[in-house]
Amino acid sequence: MFFFVLIKKMLKKLINIFILLILTFTQSGAFASNSEFNIWVKNFKTKAVKSGVSRNVVEEVMSNAIFLPKVIKYDRFQPEFYEDTYTYIKKRTNKNKVKKGLALYKKEKLTIDKIEKEFFIEKELLLALMGIETNFGKYLGKMDIVSSLATLSFDKRRSEFFTKELIILLKLVDQQIIDKKILFGSWAGAFGNFQFMPRTIRNYAIDYNKNTTIELKKTEDSFASAANYLNKIGWKKNTPCFIKINLSNNTPDKYLNSSAGNIKNKNKVQYFKKYIKNYKDLKIDKNLEAAIITPDKDIIPGANTYTPAYLIFANYEKILNWNRSLRFALAVCTLKNNFENEI
Ligand SMILES: [Ca+2]
């Protein structure tokens, strides 16, 4: 009798554990998301076919799409503190980076020089962008970008934007412009040596060596595509990007741009004369249109309001077009200058 009660108790306990397990499993985010994700994929496929992608390509490419929880984690990650501008630039433009870029240039000199001439874009700028985006092709990203884009499209936060990007990518595969076997890149769907999003590929990428596909992980196509992009958005060769200034403490607040989203209160360099302590030393055309940026202000706790400060020009804003970050554009132009001293 005692033995029978013991077995009954154990059985009850096992059933409880079993129920608990089922509950835990079905309530977990990953499980819930997966079933909802599959429904989303089904609806997305219909949408993609309606927008003109062939059914075969939609079925084939989307059949391997999975929900990637880590992509959501990266997208939600907000750094608790930002590096100050000096640290950010220093890390990304150091001697090692210059050395690595020079080695690549030496190897690919003929191609890179040809592209520089053809698109009117300085080779130093191309090298700087590649160095900062992927450390010269070392960090291309290993994420399956179809799944990344699908995950971000499924997610509510920026669904519309990423759905459009994914449809563009499917169209590029459908038109056999991009090889579907090499779609690995960053968690946000950027791809190749210069980290192009699908829309950038569609609008600016070039099959430079004319072998029918655009290979953004190879020098010829990726450098020509980046140069074409910069040329089309209006980068002007041999005109300045930014210059460092010592800003006076009486500079009105409205002139201090600290956000990359909307550069305000532009004027000729000479207009800002009364606010710039080292004005006389600035080796720059004083009639150029400029704006002042103070990238640490409002972002770095306890940062000095007026230091560091820079005058930025039209070219700088083209780099913001590429990536909307004040620090990114400063680092790119700094690395470009570093290359200029070496090539
Ligand atoms: Ca090609």
Short mmCIF file of C-alpha atoms and ligand atoms in Angstrom, two decimals:
data_model
loop_
_atom_site.label_atom_id
_atom_site.label_comp_id
_atom_site.label_asym_id
_atom_site.label_seq_id
_atom_site.Cartn_x
_atom_site.Cartn_y
_atom_site.Cartn_z
CA MET A 1 0.00 0.00 0.00
CA PHE A 2 2.77 2.41 1.03
CA PHE A 3 4.62 1.56 -2.17
CA PHE A 4 1.53 2.32 -4.26
CA VAL A 5 1.10 5.78 -2.60
CA LEU A 6 4.75 6.58 -3.28
CA ILE A 7 4.39 5.78 -6.98
CA LYS A 8 1.20 7.86 -7.15
CA LYS A 9 3.00 10.81 -5.54
CA MET A 10 5.94 10.52 -7.92
CA LEU A 11 3.60 10.32 -10.90
CA LYS A 12 1.79 13.47 -9.75
CA LYS A 13 5.09 15.27 -9.37
CA LEU A 14 6.16 14.19 -12.87
CA ILE A 15 2.90 15.41 -14.38
CA ASN A 16 3.37 18.79 -12.65
CA ILE A 17 6.90 19.11 -14.01
CA PHE A 18 5.63 18.18 -17.45
CA ILE A 19 2.88 20.85 -17.35
CA LEU A 20 5.38 23.41 -16.09
CA LEU A 21 7.73 22.58 -18.94
CA ILE A 22 5.00 22.97 -21.55
CA LEU A 23 3.96 26.29 -20.05
CA THR A 24 7.50 27.59 -19.95
CA PHE A 25 8.14 26.53 -23.51
CA THR A 26 4.98 27.93 -25.08
CA GLN A 27 5.21 31.20 -23.16
CA SER A 28 8.82 31.84 -24.05
CA GLY A 29 9.38 34.69 -26.49
CA ALA A 30 11.34 32.59 -28.94
CA PHE A 31 8.63 29.97 -29.30
CA ALA A 32 5.78 32.48 -29.60
CA SER A 33 7.82 34.50 -32.08
CA ASN A 34 8.62 31.50 -34.25
CA SER A 35 5.00 30.59 -34.95
CA GLU A 36 4.08 34.24 -35.51
CA PHE A 37 7.20 34.66 -37.64
CA ASN A 38 6.15 31.80 -39.92
CA ILE A 39 2.79 33.45 -40.47
CA TRP A 40 4.61 36.69 -41.24
CA VAL A 41 6.86 34.91 -43.79
CA LYS A 42 3.79 33.49 -45.51
CA ASN A 43 2.20 36.95 -45.83
CA PHE A 44 5.48 38.51 -46.87
CA LYS A 45 5.90 36.00 -49.70
CA THR A 46 2.51 37.05 -51.13
CA LYS A 47 3.52 40.69 -50.85
CA ALA A 48 6.87 40.09 -52.56
CA VAL A 49 5.25 38.24 -55.48
CA LYS A 50 2.69 41.05 -55.83
CA SER A 51 5.48 43.61 -56.01
CA GLY A 52 7.05 41.79 -58.95
CA VAL A 53 9.55 39.23 -57.61
CA SER A 54 9.22 35.84 -59.32
CA ARG A 55 7.54 33.18 -57.20
CA ASN A 56 10.45 30.78 -57.60
CA VAL A 57 12.95 33.23 -56.15
CA VAL A 58 10.62 34.23 -53.32
CA GLU A 59 10.05 30.58 -52.37
CA GLU A 60 13.69 29.63 -52.71
CA VAL A 61 15.25 32.52 -50.84
CA MET A 62 12.59 32.79 -48.13
CA SER A 63 12.51 29.04 -47.45
CA ASN A 64 15.70 29.39 -45.39
CA ALA A 65 14.66 32.56 -43.55
CA ILE A 66 14.58 32.11 -39.81
CA PHE A 67 13.81 34.39 -36.89
CA LEU A 68 17.06 35.59 -35.33
CA PRO A 69 16.48 36.73 -31.71
CA LYS A 70 20.00 38.15 -31.52
CA VAL A 71 19.19 40.62 -34.32
CA ILE A 72 16.39 42.05 -32.16
CA LYS A 73 18.85 42.20 -29.27
CA TYR A 74 21.37 44.17 -31.37
CA ASP A 75 18.63 46.48 -32.64
CA ARG A 76 17.44 47.22 -29.10
CA PHE A 77 20.93 47.71 -27.73
CA GLN A 78 21.42 51.29 -26.76
CA PRO A 79 24.94 52.02 -25.59
CA GLU A 80 24.83 53.49 -22.10
CA PHE A 81 27.63 55.81 -22.91
CA TYR A 82 29.17 57.05 -26.10
CA GLU A 83 32.87 57.30 -26.68
CA ASP A 84 33.98 60.90 -26.78
CA THR A 85 34.88 62.15 -30.25
CA TYR A 86 38.65 62.07 -29.74
CA THR A 87 38.60 58.42 -28.58
CA TYR A 88 36.26 57.42 -31.40
CA ILE A 89 38.45 58.99 -34.08
CA LYS A 90 41.73 57.79 -32.58
CA LYS A 91 40.56 54.16 -32.43
CA ARG A 92 39.47 54.13 -36.06
CA THR A 93 42.27 56.05 -37.76
CA ASN A 94 45.40 54.69 -36.09
CA LYS A 95 48.72 53.79 -37.72
CA ASN A 96 47.75 50.13 -38.06
CA LYS A 97 44.73 51.04 -40.09
CA VAL A 98 46.80 53.27 -42.37
CA LYS A 99 49.37 50.50 -42.78
CA LYS A 100 46.70 47.97 -43.70
CA GLY A 101 45.09 50.34 -46.18
CA LEU A 102 48.43 51.08 -47.81
CA ALA A 103 49.08 47.37 -48.24
CA LEU A 104 45.73 46.94 -49.97
CA TYR A 105 46.41 49.97 -52.16
CA LYS A 106 49.79 48.61 -53.18
CA LYS A 107 48.19 45.34 -54.21
CA GLU A 108 45.27 46.88 -56.10
CA LYS A 109 46.91 50.10 -57.29
CA LEU A 110 45.97 49.78 -60.97
CA THR A 111 42.27 49.20 -60.28
CA ILE A 112 41.97 51.81 -57.53
CA ASP A 113 43.81 54.52 -59.52
CA LYS A 114 41.62 53.83 -62.55
CA ILE A 115 38.45 54.12 -60.46
CA GLU A 116 39.68 57.34 -58.83
CA LYS A 117 40.11 58.96 -62.24
CA GLU A 118 36.90 57.63 -63.71
CA PHE A 119 34.58 58.70 -60.87
CA PHE A 120 36.48 61.79 -59.59
CA ILE A 121 36.67 60.39 -56.08
CA GLU A 122 39.94 60.41 -54.11
CA LYS A 123 41.40 56.94 -53.59
CA GLU A 124 42.21 58.04 -50.03
CA LEU A 125 38.50 58.53 -49.35
CA LEU A 126 37.63 55.12 -50.76
CA LEU A 127 40.32 53.49 -48.64
CA ALA A 128 39.15 55.41 -45.57
CA LEU A 129 35.54 54.29 -45.99
CA MET A 130 36.50 50.67 -46.51
CA GLY A 131 38.86 50.81 -43.53
CA ILE A 132 36.20 52.17 -41.22
CA GLU A 133 33.30 50.09 -42.51
CA THR A 134 34.96 46.66 -42.54
CA ASN A 135 38.65 47.11 -41.66
CA PHE A 136 39.49 46.47 -45.32
CA GLY A 137 37.21 43.51 -45.74
CA LYS A 138 38.14 41.79 -42.48
CA TYR A 139 34.74 42.32 -40.84
CA LEU A 140 32.19 41.70 -43.56
CA GLY A 141 29.70 40.15 -41.15
CA LYS A 142 28.63 36.53 -41.10
CA MET A 143 24.91 37.00 -40.59
CA ASP A 144 22.47 35.53 -43.09
CA ILE A 145 21.07 38.87 -44.25
CA VAL A 146 17.81 37.45 -45.60
CA SER A 147 17.03 36.25 -42.07
CA SER A 148 18.30 39.53 -40.55
CA LEU A 149 16.09 41.63 -42.80
CA ALA A 150 13.16 39.25 -42.30
CA THR A 151 13.56 39.44 -38.52
CA LEU A 152 13.68 43.25 -38.56
CA SER A 153 10.71 43.37 -40.95
CA PHE A 154 8.73 41.04 -38.70
CA ASP A 155 9.59 43.22 -35.71
CA LYS A 156 7.23 46.17 -35.30
CA ARG A 157 9.85 48.86 -34.66
CA ARG A 158 11.03 49.61 -38.21
CA SER A 159 8.99 47.07 -40.12
CA GLU A 160 8.15 49.17 -43.16
CA PHE A 161 11.75 50.20 -43.82
CA PHE A 162 13.17 46.68 -43.59
CA THR A 163 10.31 45.08 -45.55
CA LYS A 164 11.16 47.41 -48.44
CA GLU A 165 14.86 46.55 -48.12
CA LEU A 166 14.09 42.82 -48.20
CA ILE A 167 11.90 43.15 -51.29
CA ILE A 168 14.66 45.14 -53.03
CA LEU A 169 17.14 42.39 -52.13
CA LEU A 170 14.84 39.70 -53.57
CA LYS A 171 14.50 41.71 -56.77
CA LEU A 172 18.29 41.97 -57.06
CA VAL A 173 18.53 38.19 -56.70
CA ASP A 174 15.66 37.71 -59.15
CA GLN A 175 17.41 39.87 -61.74
CA GLN A 176 20.59 37.85 -61.13
CA ILE A 177 22.47 41.01 -60.17
CA ILE A 178 23.39 39.59 -56.77
CA ASP A 179 24.34 35.97 -56.16
CA LYS A 180 22.01 34.49 -53.51
CA LYS A 181 24.75 32.17 -52.24
CA ILE A 182 26.82 35.01 -50.79
CA LEU A 183 24.19 36.93 -48.84
CA PHE A 184 26.08 37.20 -45.58
CA GLY A 185 26.67 40.53 -43.90
CA SER A 186 25.87 42.66 -40.87
CA TRP A 187 22.98 42.05 -38.45
CA ALA A 188 21.11 44.98 -40.04
CA GLY A 189 21.42 43.64 -43.58
CA ALA A 190 24.42 45.66 -44.80
CA PHE A 191 26.67 43.87 -47.24
CA GLY A 192 30.16 43.81 -48.74
CA ASN A 193 33.42 45.77 -48.38
CA PHE A 194 31.54 49.06 -47.98
CA GLN A 195 28.47 47.70 -46.15
CA PHE A 196 25.76 48.63 -48.64
CA MET A 197 22.11 48.16 -47.78
CA PRO A 198 19.98 46.62 -50.59
CA ARG A 199 18.59 50.04 -51.57
CA THR A 200 22.14 51.42 -51.95
CA ILE A 201 23.07 48.39 -54.06
CA ARG A 202 20.05 48.97 -56.29
CA ASN A 203 20.68 52.70 -56.66
CA TYR A 204 24.45 52.92 -56.89
CA ALA A 205 26.24 49.56 -57.19
CA ILE A 206 27.99 48.72 -60.45
CA ASP A 207 29.14 45.59 -62.23
CA TYR A 208 32.43 47.30 -62.99
CA ASN A 209 34.26 44.29 -64.44
CA LYS A 210 31.21 43.40 -66.56
CA ASN A 211 30.87 39.74 -65.62
CA THR A 212 27.09 40.19 -65.13
CA THR A 213 26.98 40.08 -61.30
CA ILE A 214 27.81 42.78 -58.78
CA GLU A 215 30.43 41.43 -56.40
CA LEU A 216 30.60 43.79 -53.45
CA LYS A 217 33.12 41.63 -51.63
CA LYS A 218 35.66 42.06 -54.44
CA THR A 219 37.84 45.09 -55.10
CA GLU A 220 36.78 46.05 -58.64
CA ASP A 221 33.02 46.10 -58.16
CA SER A 222 33.05 47.32 -54.54
CA PHE A 223 35.44 50.25 -55.11
CA ALA A 224 33.66 51.32 -58.32
CA SER A 225 30.29 51.07 -56.57
CA ALA A 226 31.45 53.15 -53.60
CA ALA A 227 33.02 55.73 -55.94
CA ASN A 228 29.87 55.87 -58.05
CA TYR A 229 27.75 56.32 -54.90
CA LEU A 230 29.93 59.21 -53.65
CA ASN A 231 29.97 60.83 -57.08
CA LYS A 232 26.17 60.58 -57.46
CA ILE A 233 25.43 62.07 -54.04
CA GLY A 234 27.71 64.99 -54.87
CA TRP A 235 31.09 64.52 -53.18
CA LYS A 236 33.42 67.14 -54.69
CA LYS A 237 36.98 65.98 -55.21
CA ASN A 238 39.73 68.19 -53.76
CA THR A 239 37.38 70.30 -51.66
CA PRO A 240 37.52 70.19 -47.85
CA CYS A 241 35.52 67.98 -45.51
CA PHE A 242 36.06 69.58 -42.09
CA ILE A 243 38.56 71.67 -40.15
CA LYS A 244 39.14 71.76 -36.39
CA ILE A 245 38.54 75.10 -34.69
CA ASN A 246 38.97 76.65 -31.25
CA LEU A 247 35.57 78.00 -30.43
CA SER A 248 35.04 81.03 -28.26
CA ASN A 249 32.78 80.75 -25.21
CA ASN A 250 30.52 83.51 -26.50
CA THR A 251 29.36 81.43 -29.49
CA PRO A 252 25.55 81.43 -29.47
CA ASP A 253 24.03 78.05 -28.77
CA LYS A 254 22.08 77.98 -32.04
CA TYR A 255 25.31 77.56 -34.00
CA LEU A 256 26.42 74.47 -32.08
CA ASN A 257 25.20 71.46 -34.07
CA SER A 258 25.38 68.28 -32.02
CA SER A 259 23.02 66.10 -34.02
CA ALA A 260 23.74 64.57 -37.43
CA GLY A 261 20.07 64.60 -38.40
CA ASN A 262 19.78 68.24 -39.36
CA ILE A 263 22.79 70.54 -39.73
CA LYS A 264 21.52 74.05 -39.04
CA ASN A 265 22.67 77.66 -39.31
CA LYS A 266 25.13 77.41 -42.17
CA ASN A 267 27.00 80.46 -43.29
CA LYS A 268 30.23 81.54 -44.95
CA VAL A 269 33.38 80.77 -42.98
CA GLN A 270 34.05 84.51 -42.55
CA TYR A 271 30.67 84.96 -40.89
CA PHE A 272 31.88 82.80 -37.99
CA LYS A 273 35.12 84.80 -37.61
CA LYS A 274 34.16 86.39 -34.30
CA TYR A 275 33.55 82.99 -32.71
CA ILE A 276 36.74 81.26 -33.89
CA LYS A 277 39.85 81.92 -31.79
CA ASN A 278 42.27 80.44 -34.36
CA TYR A 279 40.53 82.08 -37.36
CA LYS A 280 43.73 83.57 -38.77
CA ASP A 281 45.44 80.20 -38.83
CA LEU A 282 42.69 78.46 -40.79
CA LYS A 283 44.07 77.50 -44.16
CA ILE A 284 40.71 77.47 -45.87
CA ASP A 285 38.73 79.53 -48.39
CA LYS A 286 36.80 81.95 -46.16
CA ASN A 287 33.95 82.16 -48.68
CA LEU A 288 33.06 78.49 -48.35
CA GLU A 289 29.73 77.63 -46.80
CA ALA A 290 30.19 75.98 -43.42
CA ALA A 291 28.48 75.00 -40.19
CA ILE A 292 29.85 74.46 -36.70
CA ILE A 293 29.57 71.06 -35.02
CA THR A 294 30.26 70.23 -31.37
CA PRO A 295 29.81 66.45 -31.36
CA ASP A 296 30.38 65.83 -27.63
CA LYS A 297 27.90 68.46 -26.46
CA ASP A 298 24.57 66.91 -25.29
CA ILE A 299 25.99 63.38 -25.68
CA ILE A 300 29.02 62.98 -23.39
CA PRO A 301 28.13 63.64 -19.75
CA GLY A 302 30.09 66.60 -18.42
CA ALA A 303 31.57 67.43 -21.82
CA ASN A 304 32.83 70.95 -22.48
CA THR A 305 30.21 72.78 -24.57
CA TYR A 306 32.73 74.33 -26.97
CA THR A 307 35.36 71.57 -27.31
CA PRO A 308 35.95 69.75 -29.56
CA ALA A 309 34.52 71.91 -32.34
CA TYR A 310 34.81 71.73 -36.11
CA LEU A 311 33.79 73.70 -39.15
CA ILE A 312 32.18 71.31 -41.60
CA PHE A 313 31.65 71.76 -45.33
CA ALA A 314 29.43 70.32 -48.08
CA ASN A 315 31.60 67.19 -48.46
CA TYR A 316 31.20 66.34 -44.78
CA GLU A 317 27.43 66.28 -45.23
CA LYS A 318 27.83 63.79 -48.08
CA ILE A 319 29.48 61.39 -45.64
CA LEU A 320 26.52 61.95 -43.28
CA ASN A 321 24.41 60.85 -46.21
CA TRP A 322 26.36 57.60 -46.20
CA ASN A 323 26.03 57.17 -42.43
CA ARG A 324 24.22 59.63 -40.21
CA SER A 325 26.79 60.02 -37.46
CA LEU A 326 28.91 63.11 -36.73
CA ARG A 327 31.75 60.95 -35.38
CA PHE A 328 31.68 58.55 -38.32
CA ALA A 329 32.11 61.39 -40.84
CA LEU A 330 34.93 62.94 -38.77
CA ALA A 331 36.73 59.58 -38.58
CA VAL A 332 36.36 58.94 -42.33
CA CYS A 333 37.79 62.35 -43.27
CA THR A 334 40.58 62.04 -40.69
CA LEU A 335 41.62 58.64 -42.04
CA LYS A 336 41.44 60.10 -45.56
CA ASN A 337 43.87 62.85 -44.48
CA ASN A 338 46.17 60.26 -42.91
CA PHE A 339 46.31 58.37 -46.20
CA GLU A 340 47.03 61.62 -48.06
CA ASN A 341 50.17 62.05 -46.01
CA GLU A 342 51.34 58.54 -46.97
CA ILE A 343 50.39 58.04 -50.63
CA CA B 1 31.14 42.01 -61.51
#
